[in-house]
Each structure stands twice: as C-alpha cells, then as structure tokens.
Amino acid sequence: MQTNGQANNAGENEKGMPDFNAEENISETSHMTNALEVEPEEELIKKDQQLNEMRDKYLRLQAEFDNFRKRTAKERLELLQTAGKEVIISLLDVLDDSERAAKQLSTANDITAIKDGVNLVFNKLKTTLQAKGLKPMESLHATFDTDLHDAITEIPAPTPDLQGKVVDVLQEGYYLNDKLIRHAKVIVGK
C-alpha cells in the first residue's frame, strides 16, 4: 500500500482513488497561466492604442484651439482698424462743410452770415455724433461726483445751495451709448 504522499504522486486523489483528471487539471492550470500572461500583453497593446488615440485627439484639439486663437486675434485687429470707419464716413460731410466755411471766411464781409455758417456746421457735427450714440453729460449745478467729474479747483460757492456742487464746467463730459468715455472737468463750490 502507498502512503498519502505516494498516492498523490501516482495520480490518485486524497481517498486513494485514482484521479483521472489530474493531468487535465495540470494542463488547464498551465493554460490559465499562459492566458493570464497573454491578457496583460493584449491589454497593454489596447491601452497603448488608446493612449495614442488620446494623444492624437489632444494634438488636434490643441491645433484647433491655436487656429481659433489666431483667427479671433486677426478678426479683433481688423475690427479695431475699421471700427472708426463708420464714424469717419459720417464726419466727412461735416469736414466738407468746414472746408467751405473756411473758404468763405477769407472773402465774406458779413459777420452774421459767418456766424450762421459756423453754427450750422457745429449743429451738424453734434447731430452726427449724437446719431452715433454720443451724449453730453449734464454737469452744471449737479452734485460733484468723482466717478463723473474731475475737479480742477474749488472756489467759494456763490450761494449756499451750490456748496459741493459743480459751479462751472471747463470741459464737457460725454457718454457713448450710456458708457462714460470722458469725465467732465469742473470747478466745485465749497
């Protein structure tokens, strides 16, 4: 009779009965080991392909973003260069009127006609600029506001109700489409 250790070696199971599947179990185990070794290689190849795809996608996205950035920078530059075009075109009529008025100044003797001509040109300029969204600031006798006014100097207020208020405007302030584009230069009563 064989000992337990010998029975296992001869292909018998623990009860001493012959184990007909012993060799199959050994071969299945070796196949599983080979399968486990093959799977990481295949998985590694798949991961490498995924990495390459992601890298390619990233590079394409980066190139697309660079192109977008360059295109928007070019469009912004073109917009800045031509932004004033519409305003300039609208002011050409005022320029023409100013040139005609300057020519008339040298030959005209009637001061009233000259004043009327200059006033017409001035009103045309104001109307053109207002049509483009320019609006003068109402500063005279308004409460002094550092967000809207630049105080040039302070003088004694002519009346008590003008203390802390604008008593004179040296240079008008303006809004363009309700956005402040120039502060008014003012004299404030103290």
Coordinates of C-alpha atoms in Angstrom, one line a residue:
M1 CA 0.0 0.0 0.0
Q2 CA 1.1 3.5 -0.7
T3 CA 1.3 6.4 1.6
N4 CA -0.8 9.5 1.0
G5 CA 2.2 11.3 -0.5
Q6 CA 2.8 8.5 -2.9
A7 CA -0.9 8.2 -3.9
N8 CA -0.9 11.9 -4.8
N9 CA 2.2 11.4 -6.9
A10 CA 0.6 8.5 -8.8
G11 CA -2.4 10.4 -9.8
E12 CA -4.7 9.3 -7.0
N13 CA -6.9 11.6 -5.1
E14 CA -6.8 12.0 -1.3
K15 CA -9.1 9.0 -0.7
G16 CA -6.7 6.8 -2.5
M17 CA -8.8 6.5 -5.6
P18 CA -7.2 7.1 -9.0
D19 CA -7.6 10.7 -10.2
F20 CA -8.2 10.6 -13.9
N21 CA -8.4 14.4 -14.3
A22 CA -5.0 15.1 -12.7
E23 CA -3.2 15.7 -15.9
E24 CA -6.1 17.7 -17.3
N25 CA -6.1 19.9 -14.2
I26 CA -2.3 20.5 -14.6
S27 CA -2.8 21.4 -18.3
E28 CA -5.7 23.7 -17.5
T29 CA -3.6 25.4 -14.9
S30 CA -0.8 26.0 -17.4
H31 CA -3.3 27.3 -20.0
M32 CA -4.7 29.7 -17.4
T33 CA -1.2 30.9 -16.5
N34 CA -0.5 31.4 -20.2
A35 CA -3.8 33.2 -20.7
L36 CA -3.0 35.5 -17.7
E37 CA 0.3 36.2 -19.3
V38 CA -1.2 36.9 -22.7
E39 CA -4.0 39.1 -21.4
P40 CA -1.7 41.7 -19.9
E41 CA 0.1 41.9 -23.3
E42 CA -3.1 42.3 -25.2
E43 CA -4.4 44.8 -22.6
L44 CA -1.1 46.7 -22.8
I45 CA -1.5 46.9 -26.6
K46 CA -5.1 48.1 -26.2
K47 CA -4.0 50.7 -23.6
D48 CA -1.2 51.8 -25.9
Q49 CA -3.6 52.3 -28.8
Q50 CA -6.0 54.2 -26.6
L51 CA -3.1 56.4 -25.4
N52 CA -2.1 57.1 -29.0
E53 CA -5.7 57.9 -29.9
M54 CA -6.0 60.3 -27.0
R55 CA -2.6 61.9 -27.8
D56 CA -3.7 62.4 -31.4
K57 CA -7.1 63.8 -30.2
Y58 CA -5.2 66.2 -27.8
L59 CA -2.9 67.4 -30.5
R60 CA -5.7 68.0 -32.9
L61 CA -7.7 69.9 -30.3
Q62 CA -4.6 72.0 -29.4
A63 CA -4.1 72.8 -33.1
E64 CA -7.8 73.7 -33.5
F65 CA -7.6 76.0 -30.4
D66 CA -4.4 77.7 -31.8
N67 CA -6.2 78.3 -35.1
F68 CA -9.2 79.7 -33.3
R69 CA -7.0 82.0 -31.2
K70 CA -5.1 83.2 -34.3
R71 CA -8.4 83.8 -36.2
T72 CA -10.0 85.7 -33.4
A73 CA -6.9 87.8 -32.9
K74 CA -6.9 88.7 -36.6
E75 CA -10.6 89.5 -36.5
R76 CA -10.1 91.7 -33.5
L77 CA -7.3 93.6 -35.2
E78 CA -9.4 94.1 -38.3
L79 CA -12.3 95.3 -36.2
L80 CA -10.1 97.7 -34.3
Q81 CA -8.7 99.1 -37.6
T82 CA -12.1 99.5 -39.1
A83 CA -14.2 100.3 -36.0
G84 CA -14.0 104.0 -36.6
K85 CA -14.7 103.7 -40.3
E86 CA -18.4 104.3 -40.0
V87 CA -17.9 107.4 -37.7
I88 CA -15.3 108.8 -40.0
I89 CA -17.5 108.4 -43.1
S90 CA -20.3 110.2 -41.3
L91 CA -18.0 113.0 -40.3
L92 CA -16.8 113.6 -43.9
D93 CA -19.9 115.8 -44.6
V94 CA -19.0 117.9 -41.6
L95 CA -15.4 118.2 -42.8
D96 CA -16.7 119.3 -46.3
D97 CA -18.9 121.9 -44.7
S98 CA -16.0 123.1 -42.5
E99 CA -13.8 123.5 -45.6
R100 CA -16.5 125.5 -47.4
A101 CA -16.9 127.7 -44.3
A102 CA -13.1 128.3 -44.1
K103 CA -13.0 129.4 -47.8
Q104 CA -15.9 131.8 -47.2
L105 CA -14.2 133.4 -44.2
S106 CA -11.5 134.9 -46.4
T107 CA -14.0 136.6 -48.8
A108 CA -17.1 137.2 -46.6
N109 CA -17.7 140.6 -45.1
D110 CA -21.0 139.8 -43.4
I111 CA -20.2 138.6 -39.8
T112 CA -23.8 137.3 -39.3
A113 CA -23.6 135.0 -42.3
I114 CA -20.2 133.6 -41.0
K115 CA -21.7 133.0 -37.5
D116 CA -24.7 131.3 -39.1
G117 CA -22.5 129.1 -41.2
V118 CA -20.3 128.1 -38.3
N119 CA -23.4 127.3 -36.2
L120 CA -24.8 125.2 -39.0
V121 CA -21.5 123.2 -39.2
F122 CA -21.4 122.9 -35.4
N123 CA -25.0 121.6 -35.2
K124 CA -24.4 119.2 -38.0
L125 CA -21.4 117.8 -36.1
K126 CA -23.4 117.5 -32.9
T127 CA -26.3 115.8 -34.7
T128 CA -23.9 113.3 -36.4
L129 CA -22.2 112.4 -33.2
Q130 CA -25.5 112.1 -31.3
A131 CA -26.7 109.7 -34.0
K132 CA -23.6 107.5 -33.2
G133 CA -24.6 107.4 -29.5
L134 CA -22.6 110.4 -28.1
K135 CA -24.4 112.2 -25.3
P136 CA -23.2 115.2 -23.3
M137 CA -23.1 115.0 -19.6
E138 CA -25.3 117.4 -17.6
S139 CA -22.8 118.7 -15.0
L140 CA -23.6 122.3 -14.3
H141 CA -25.1 122.7 -10.8
A142 CA -25.1 118.9 -10.3
T143 CA -23.7 117.4 -7.1
F144 CA -20.0 116.7 -7.5
D145 CA -19.3 113.0 -8.3
T146 CA -15.8 111.7 -8.5
D147 CA -17.0 108.9 -10.8
L148 CA -18.2 111.5 -13.4
H149 CA -16.2 114.7 -12.7
D150 CA -12.6 115.8 -12.5
A151 CA -12.3 118.7 -10.1
I152 CA -9.9 121.3 -11.4
T153 CA -10.3 123.6 -8.4
E154 CA -12.6 124.6 -5.6
I155 CA -13.9 128.1 -5.1
P156 CA -16.2 129.6 -2.6
A157 CA -19.8 128.8 -3.5
P158 CA -21.7 131.8 -4.8
T159 CA -24.8 130.7 -2.9
P160 CA -25.2 128.2 0.0
D161 CA -27.2 125.7 -2.2
L162 CA -24.1 125.3 -4.6
Q163 CA -21.8 124.0 -1.9
G164 CA -20.4 120.6 -3.0
K165 CA -21.9 121.2 -6.5
V166 CA -20.4 122.0 -9.9
V167 CA -20.4 125.8 -10.3
D168 CA -18.6 125.8 -13.7
V169 CA -17.8 123.4 -16.5
L170 CA -14.4 123.8 -18.1
Q171 CA -14.7 120.8 -20.4
E172 CA -17.8 118.7 -21.1
G173 CA -18.0 115.1 -20.1
Y174 CA -19.5 112.6 -22.6
Y175 CA -21.2 109.2 -22.7
L176 CA -21.1 106.9 -25.6
N177 CA -24.1 104.6 -25.6
D178 CA -24.6 105.3 -21.9
K179 CA -21.0 104.4 -21.1
L180 CA -18.8 107.2 -19.7
I181 CA -16.0 108.0 -22.2
R182 CA -14.8 111.3 -20.8
H183 CA -15.0 112.9 -17.4
A184 CA -16.2 116.5 -17.2
K185 CA -13.5 118.9 -15.9
V186 CA -15.3 121.1 -13.4
I187 CA -15.0 123.8 -10.7
V188 CA -16.6 122.8 -7.5
G189 CA -18.2 125.2 -4.9
K190 CA -17.1 124.8 -1.3

